[in-house]
mmCIF file of C-alpha atoms and ligand atoms in Angstrom:
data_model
loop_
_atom_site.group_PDB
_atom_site.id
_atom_site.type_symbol
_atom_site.label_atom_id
_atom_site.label_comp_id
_atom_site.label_asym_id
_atom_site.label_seq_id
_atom_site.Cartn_x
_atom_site.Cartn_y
_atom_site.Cartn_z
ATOM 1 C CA UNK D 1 0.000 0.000 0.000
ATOM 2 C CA UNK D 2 1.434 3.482 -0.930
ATOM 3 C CA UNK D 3 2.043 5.534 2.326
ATOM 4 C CA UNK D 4 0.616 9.472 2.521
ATOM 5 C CA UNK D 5 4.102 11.165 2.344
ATOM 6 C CA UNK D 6 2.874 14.132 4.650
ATOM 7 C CA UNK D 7 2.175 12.309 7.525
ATOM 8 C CA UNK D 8 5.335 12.214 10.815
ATOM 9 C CA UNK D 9 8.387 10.077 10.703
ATOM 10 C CA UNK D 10 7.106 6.579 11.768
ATOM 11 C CA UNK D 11 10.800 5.134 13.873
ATOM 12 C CA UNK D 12 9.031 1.845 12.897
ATOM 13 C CA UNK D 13 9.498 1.354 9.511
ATOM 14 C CA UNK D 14 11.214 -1.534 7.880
ATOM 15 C CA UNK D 15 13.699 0.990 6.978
ATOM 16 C CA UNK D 16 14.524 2.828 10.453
ATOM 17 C CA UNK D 17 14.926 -1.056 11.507
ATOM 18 C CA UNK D 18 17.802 -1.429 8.954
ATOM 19 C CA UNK D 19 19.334 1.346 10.059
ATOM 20 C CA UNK D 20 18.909 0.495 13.497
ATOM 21 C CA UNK D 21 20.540 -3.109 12.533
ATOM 22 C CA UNK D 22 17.462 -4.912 14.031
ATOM 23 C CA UNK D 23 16.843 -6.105 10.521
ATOM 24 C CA UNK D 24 19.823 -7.942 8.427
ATOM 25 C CA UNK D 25 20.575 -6.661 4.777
ATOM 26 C CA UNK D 26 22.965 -6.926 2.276
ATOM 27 C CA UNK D 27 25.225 -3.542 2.730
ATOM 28 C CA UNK D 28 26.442 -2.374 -0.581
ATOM 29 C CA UNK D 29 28.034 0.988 0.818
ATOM 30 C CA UNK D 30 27.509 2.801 3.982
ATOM 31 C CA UNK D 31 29.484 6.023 5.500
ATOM 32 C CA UNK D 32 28.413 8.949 7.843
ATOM 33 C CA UNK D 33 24.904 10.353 5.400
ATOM 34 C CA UNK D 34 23.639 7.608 3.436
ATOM 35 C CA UNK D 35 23.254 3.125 3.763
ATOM 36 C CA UNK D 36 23.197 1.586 0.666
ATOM 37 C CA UNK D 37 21.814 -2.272 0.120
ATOM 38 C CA UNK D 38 20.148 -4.099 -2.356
ATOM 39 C CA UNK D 39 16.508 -4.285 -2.856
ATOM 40 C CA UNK D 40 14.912 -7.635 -1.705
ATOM 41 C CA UNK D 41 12.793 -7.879 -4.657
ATOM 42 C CA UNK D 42 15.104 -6.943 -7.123
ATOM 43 C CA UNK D 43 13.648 -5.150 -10.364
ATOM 44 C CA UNK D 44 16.876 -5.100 -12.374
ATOM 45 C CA UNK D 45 20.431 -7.155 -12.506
ATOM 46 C CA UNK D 46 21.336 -4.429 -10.012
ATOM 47 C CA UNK D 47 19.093 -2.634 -7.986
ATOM 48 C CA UNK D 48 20.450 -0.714 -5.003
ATOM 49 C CA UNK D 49 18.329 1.411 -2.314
ATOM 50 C CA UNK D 50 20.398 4.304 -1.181
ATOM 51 C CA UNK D 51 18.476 5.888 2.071
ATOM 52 C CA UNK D 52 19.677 9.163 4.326
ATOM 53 C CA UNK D 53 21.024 8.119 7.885
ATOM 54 C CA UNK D 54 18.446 10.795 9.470
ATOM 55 C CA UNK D 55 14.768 10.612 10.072
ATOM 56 C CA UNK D 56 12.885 11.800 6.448
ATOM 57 C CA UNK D 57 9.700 10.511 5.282
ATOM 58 C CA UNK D 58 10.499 11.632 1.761
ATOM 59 C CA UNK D 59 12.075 13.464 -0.861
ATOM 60 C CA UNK D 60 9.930 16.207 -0.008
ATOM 61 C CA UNK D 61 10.340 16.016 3.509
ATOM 62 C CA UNK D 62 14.471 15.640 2.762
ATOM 63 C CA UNK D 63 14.842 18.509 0.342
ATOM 64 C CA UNK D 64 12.394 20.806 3.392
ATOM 65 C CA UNK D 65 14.645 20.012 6.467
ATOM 66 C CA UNK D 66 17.779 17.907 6.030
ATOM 67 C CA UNK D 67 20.671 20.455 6.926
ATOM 68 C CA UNK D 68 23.196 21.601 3.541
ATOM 69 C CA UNK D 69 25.297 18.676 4.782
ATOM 70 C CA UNK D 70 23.200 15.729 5.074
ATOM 71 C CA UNK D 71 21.952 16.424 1.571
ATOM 72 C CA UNK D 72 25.468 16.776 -0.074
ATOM 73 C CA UNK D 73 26.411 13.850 1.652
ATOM 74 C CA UNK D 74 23.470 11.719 0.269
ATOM 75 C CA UNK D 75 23.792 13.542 -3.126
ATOM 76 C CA UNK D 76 27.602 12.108 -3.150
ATOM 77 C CA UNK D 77 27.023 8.799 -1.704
ATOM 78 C CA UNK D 78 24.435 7.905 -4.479
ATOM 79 C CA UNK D 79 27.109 8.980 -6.966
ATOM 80 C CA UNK D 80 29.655 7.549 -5.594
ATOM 81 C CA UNK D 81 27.978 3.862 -5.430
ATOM 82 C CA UNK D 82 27.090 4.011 -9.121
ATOM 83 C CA UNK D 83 30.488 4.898 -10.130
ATOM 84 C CA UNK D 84 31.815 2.275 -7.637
ATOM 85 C CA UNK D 85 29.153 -0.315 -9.272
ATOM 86 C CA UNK D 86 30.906 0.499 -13.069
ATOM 87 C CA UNK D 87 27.287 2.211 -14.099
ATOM 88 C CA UNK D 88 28.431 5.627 -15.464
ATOM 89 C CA UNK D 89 29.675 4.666 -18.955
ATOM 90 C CA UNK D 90 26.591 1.726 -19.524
ATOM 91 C CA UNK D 91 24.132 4.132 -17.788
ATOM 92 C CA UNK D 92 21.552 3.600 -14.785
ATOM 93 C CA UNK D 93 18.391 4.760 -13.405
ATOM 94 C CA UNK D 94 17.355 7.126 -10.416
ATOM 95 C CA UNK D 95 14.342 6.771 -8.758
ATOM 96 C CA UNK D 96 12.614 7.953 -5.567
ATOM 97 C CA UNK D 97 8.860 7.592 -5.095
ATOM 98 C CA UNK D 98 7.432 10.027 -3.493
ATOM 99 C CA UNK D 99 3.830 9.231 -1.659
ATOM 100 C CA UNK D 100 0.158 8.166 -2.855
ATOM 101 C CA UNK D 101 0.461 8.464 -6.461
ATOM 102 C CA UNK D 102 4.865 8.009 -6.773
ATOM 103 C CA UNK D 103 3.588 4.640 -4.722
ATOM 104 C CA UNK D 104 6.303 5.064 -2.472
ATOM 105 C CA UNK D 105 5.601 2.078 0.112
ATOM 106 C CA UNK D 106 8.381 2.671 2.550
ATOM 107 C CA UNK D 107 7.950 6.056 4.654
ATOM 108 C CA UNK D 108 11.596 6.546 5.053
ATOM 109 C CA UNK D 109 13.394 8.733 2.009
ATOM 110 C CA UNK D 110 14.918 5.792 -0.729
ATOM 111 C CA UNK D 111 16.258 6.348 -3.854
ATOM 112 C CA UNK D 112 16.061 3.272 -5.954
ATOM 113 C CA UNK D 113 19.388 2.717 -8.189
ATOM 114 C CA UNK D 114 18.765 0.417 -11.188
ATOM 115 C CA UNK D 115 21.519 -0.631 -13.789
ATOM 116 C CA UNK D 116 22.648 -3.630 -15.532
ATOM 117 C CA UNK D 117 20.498 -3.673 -18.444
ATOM 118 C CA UNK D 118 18.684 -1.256 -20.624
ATOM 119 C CA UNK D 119 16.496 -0.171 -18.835
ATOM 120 C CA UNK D 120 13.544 0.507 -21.190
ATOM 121 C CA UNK D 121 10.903 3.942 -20.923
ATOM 122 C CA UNK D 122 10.406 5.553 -18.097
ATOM 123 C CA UNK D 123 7.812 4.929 -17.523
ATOM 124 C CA UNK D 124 5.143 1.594 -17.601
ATOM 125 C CA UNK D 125 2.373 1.863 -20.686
HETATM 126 P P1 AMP C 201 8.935 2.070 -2.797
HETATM 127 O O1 AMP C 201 7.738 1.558 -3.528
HETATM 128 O O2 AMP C 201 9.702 3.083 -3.579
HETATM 129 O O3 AMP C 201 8.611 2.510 -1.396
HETATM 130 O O4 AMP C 201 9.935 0.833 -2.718
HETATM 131 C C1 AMP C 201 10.174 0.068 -1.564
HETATM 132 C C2 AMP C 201 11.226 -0.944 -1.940
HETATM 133 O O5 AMP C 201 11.736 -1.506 -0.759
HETATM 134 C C3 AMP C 201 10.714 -2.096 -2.804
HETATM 135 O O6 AMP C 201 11.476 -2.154 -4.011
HETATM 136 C C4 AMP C 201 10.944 -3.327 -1.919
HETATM 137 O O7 AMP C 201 11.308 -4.466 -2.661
HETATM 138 C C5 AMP C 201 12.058 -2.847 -0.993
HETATM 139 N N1 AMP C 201 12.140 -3.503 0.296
HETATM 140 C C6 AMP C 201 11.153 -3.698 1.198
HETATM 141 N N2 AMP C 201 11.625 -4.296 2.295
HETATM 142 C C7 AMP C 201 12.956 -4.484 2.096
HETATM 143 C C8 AMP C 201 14.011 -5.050 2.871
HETATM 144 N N3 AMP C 201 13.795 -5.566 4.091
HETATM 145 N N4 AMP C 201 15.255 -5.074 2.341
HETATM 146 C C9 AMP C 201 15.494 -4.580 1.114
HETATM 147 N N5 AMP C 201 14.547 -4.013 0.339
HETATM 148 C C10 AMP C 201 13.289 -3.974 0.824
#
């Protein structure tokens, strides 16, 4: 079910758990602004969620409150991991759903990072 993107930080989320390591996954990159670990149910040969350290519901609720630095350092850690990952020359996708009608399920601020194939329009017909 998509979440409503304006409603509080829920510390609950599957997401929050990760970050609090109560929940296992597999880490593809992690430093002081961003966790990085592939999607369980992946939708490409790679597909990598990239999520902020702090407490943001969204990309809406990110780009409103996270400070100058938390943002670059997201920003740079999402670049980083695709250039890490051998994506720039192929190519990639960047995606972050964004409430109701972005069906964004998880209420804690992911960008999805898809590569490995071409990746097709962008969006479903
Ligand atoms: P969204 O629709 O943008 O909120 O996407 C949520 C994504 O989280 C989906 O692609 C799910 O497959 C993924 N997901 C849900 N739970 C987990 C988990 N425990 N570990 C890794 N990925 C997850």
């Amino acid at each position: 079910m998509p979440i409503n993107a304006t409603l509080p930080y829920d510390d609950q989320n599957i997401f929050a758990k990760i970050l609090r390591g109560e929940i296992p996954n597999k880490t593809v990159y992690a430093d002081e602004w961003a966790l990085a670990f592939h999607d369980i149910n992946p939708q490409a040969p790679l597909h990598v969620l990239v999520i902020p350290r702090g407490a943001y519901v969204s990309w809406d609720d990110f780009s409103a409150r996270a400070s100058a630095d938390e943002i670059a350092g997201f920003i740079r850690a999402v670049g980083h991991i695709a250039r890490e990952a051998g994506l720039v020359e192929p190519g990639y996708r960047l995606l972050a759903n964004v409430g109701g009608h972005g069906h964004q399920e998880v209420p804690h601020l992911h960008v999805h990072l898809f590569g490995g194939r071409p990746l097709g329009p962008m969006l479903a017909r």
